[in-house]
PDB file of C-alpha atoms in Angstrom:
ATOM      1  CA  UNK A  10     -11.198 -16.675   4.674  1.00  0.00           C
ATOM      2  CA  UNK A  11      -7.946 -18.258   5.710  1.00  0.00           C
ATOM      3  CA  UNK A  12      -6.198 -19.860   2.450  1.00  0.00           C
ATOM      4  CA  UNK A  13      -3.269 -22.331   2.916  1.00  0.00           C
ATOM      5  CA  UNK A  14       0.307 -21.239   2.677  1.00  0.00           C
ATOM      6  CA  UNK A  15       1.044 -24.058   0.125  1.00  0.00           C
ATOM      7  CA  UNK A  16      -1.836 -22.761  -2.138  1.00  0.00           C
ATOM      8  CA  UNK A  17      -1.197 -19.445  -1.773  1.00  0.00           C
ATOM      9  CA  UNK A  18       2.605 -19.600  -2.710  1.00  0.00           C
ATOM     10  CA  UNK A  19       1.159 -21.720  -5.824  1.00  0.00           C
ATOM     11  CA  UNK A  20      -1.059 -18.888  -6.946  1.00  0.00           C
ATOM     12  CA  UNK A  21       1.665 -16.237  -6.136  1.00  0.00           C
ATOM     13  CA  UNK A  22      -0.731 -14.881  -3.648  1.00  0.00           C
ATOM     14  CA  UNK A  23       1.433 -11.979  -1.484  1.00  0.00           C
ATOM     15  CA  UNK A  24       0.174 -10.274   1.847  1.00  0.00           C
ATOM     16  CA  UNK A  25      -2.206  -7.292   0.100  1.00  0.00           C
ATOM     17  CA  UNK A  26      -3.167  -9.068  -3.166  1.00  0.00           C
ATOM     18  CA  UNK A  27      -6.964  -8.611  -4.087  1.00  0.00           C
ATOM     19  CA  UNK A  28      -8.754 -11.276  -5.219  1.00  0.00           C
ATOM     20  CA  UNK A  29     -11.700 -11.632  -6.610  1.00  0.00           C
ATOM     21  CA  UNK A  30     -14.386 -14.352  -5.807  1.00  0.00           C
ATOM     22  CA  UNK A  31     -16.822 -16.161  -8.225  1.00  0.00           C
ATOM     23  CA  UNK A  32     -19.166 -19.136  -7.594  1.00  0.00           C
ATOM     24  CA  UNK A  33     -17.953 -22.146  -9.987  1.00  0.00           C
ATOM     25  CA  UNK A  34     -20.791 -24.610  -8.784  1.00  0.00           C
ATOM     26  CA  UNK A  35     -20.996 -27.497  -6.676  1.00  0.00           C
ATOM     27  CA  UNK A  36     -20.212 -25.285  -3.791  1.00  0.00           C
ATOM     28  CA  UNK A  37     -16.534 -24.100  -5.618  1.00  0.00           C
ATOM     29  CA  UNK A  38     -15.157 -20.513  -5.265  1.00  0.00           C
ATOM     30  CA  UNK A  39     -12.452 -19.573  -8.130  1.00  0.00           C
ATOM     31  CA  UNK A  40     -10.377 -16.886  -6.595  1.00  0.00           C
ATOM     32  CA  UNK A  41      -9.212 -14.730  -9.090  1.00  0.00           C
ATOM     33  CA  UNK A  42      -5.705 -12.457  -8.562  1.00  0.00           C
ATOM     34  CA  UNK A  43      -6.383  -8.662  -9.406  1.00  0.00           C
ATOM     35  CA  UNK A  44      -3.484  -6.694 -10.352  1.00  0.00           C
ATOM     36  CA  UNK A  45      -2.393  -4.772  -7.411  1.00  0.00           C
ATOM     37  CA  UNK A  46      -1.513  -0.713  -8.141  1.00  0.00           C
ATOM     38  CA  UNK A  47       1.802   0.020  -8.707  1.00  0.00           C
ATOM     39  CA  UNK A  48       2.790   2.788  -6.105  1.00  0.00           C
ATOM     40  CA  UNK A  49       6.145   4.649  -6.377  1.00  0.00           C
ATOM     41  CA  UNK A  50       7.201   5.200  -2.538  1.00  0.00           C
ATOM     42  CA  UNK A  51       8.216   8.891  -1.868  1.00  0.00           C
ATOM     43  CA  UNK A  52      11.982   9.523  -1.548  1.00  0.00           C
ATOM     44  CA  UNK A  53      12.661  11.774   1.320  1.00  0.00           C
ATOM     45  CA  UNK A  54      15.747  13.391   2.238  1.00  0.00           C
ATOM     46  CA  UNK A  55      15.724  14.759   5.726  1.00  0.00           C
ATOM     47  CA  UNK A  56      18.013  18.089   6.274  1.00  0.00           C
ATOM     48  CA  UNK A  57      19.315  18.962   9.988  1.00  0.00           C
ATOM     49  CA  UNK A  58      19.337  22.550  10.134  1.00  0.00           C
ATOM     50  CA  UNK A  59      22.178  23.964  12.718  1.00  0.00           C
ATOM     51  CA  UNK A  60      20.216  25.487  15.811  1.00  0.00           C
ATOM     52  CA  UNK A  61      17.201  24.526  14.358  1.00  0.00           C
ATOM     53  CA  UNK A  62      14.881  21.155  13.922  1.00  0.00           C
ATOM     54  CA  UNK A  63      15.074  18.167  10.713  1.00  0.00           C
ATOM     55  CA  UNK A  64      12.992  19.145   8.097  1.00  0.00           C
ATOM     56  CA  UNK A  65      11.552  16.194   5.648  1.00  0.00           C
ATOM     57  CA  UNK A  66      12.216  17.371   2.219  1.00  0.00           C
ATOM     58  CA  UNK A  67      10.530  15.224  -0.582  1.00  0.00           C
ATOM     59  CA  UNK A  68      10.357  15.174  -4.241  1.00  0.00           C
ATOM     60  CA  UNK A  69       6.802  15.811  -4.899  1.00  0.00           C
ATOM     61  CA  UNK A  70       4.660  18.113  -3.956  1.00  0.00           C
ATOM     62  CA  UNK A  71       1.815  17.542  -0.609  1.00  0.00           C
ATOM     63  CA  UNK A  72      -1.246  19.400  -1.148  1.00  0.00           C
ATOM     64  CA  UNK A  73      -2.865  20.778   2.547  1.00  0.00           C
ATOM     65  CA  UNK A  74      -5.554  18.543   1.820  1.00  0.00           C
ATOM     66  CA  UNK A  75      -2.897  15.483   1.938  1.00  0.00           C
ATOM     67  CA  UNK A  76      -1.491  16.683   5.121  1.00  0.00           C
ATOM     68  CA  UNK A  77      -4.677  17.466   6.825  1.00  0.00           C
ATOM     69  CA  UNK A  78      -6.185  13.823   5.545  1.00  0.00           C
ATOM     70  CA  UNK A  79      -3.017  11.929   7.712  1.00  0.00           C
ATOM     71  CA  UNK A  80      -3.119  14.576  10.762  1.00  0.00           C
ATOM     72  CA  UNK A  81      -6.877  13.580  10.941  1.00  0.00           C
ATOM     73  CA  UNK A  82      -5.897   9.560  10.948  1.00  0.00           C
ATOM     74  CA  UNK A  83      -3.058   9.957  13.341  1.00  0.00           C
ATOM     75  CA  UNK A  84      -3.935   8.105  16.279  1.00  0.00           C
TER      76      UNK A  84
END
């Protein structure tokens, strides 16, 4: 569903938003903003070892599951 740039910026509708959809009659939609989650990006400090390669340090914890889950939906 394409929505126009001039209602969109009215609504405060960003790239990502979910919205939710619900019939108001006479063949009208009411799209309704859902808050988006708040995500924290990961900080990560990258060390250059001498004679060896960068290593990614970050400041929480990746679980083997986590890791596995993105080597699996690398392209």
């Amino acid at each position: 569903m394409v929505i126009p740039a001039a209602a969109r910026k009215q609504a405060r509708l960003g790239k990502g938003d979910v919205v939710s959809v619900e019939p108001d009659g006479d063949g009208r939609l009411v799209l309704i903003r859902l808050e988006r989650p708040k995500t924290t990006p990961a900080k990560i400090r990258i060390i250059r070892r001498k004679g060896s390669h960068a290593v990614g340090v970050s400041e929480r914890l990746v679980s083997t599951e986590e890791v596995q889950k993105f080597i699996d939906e690398f392209p």
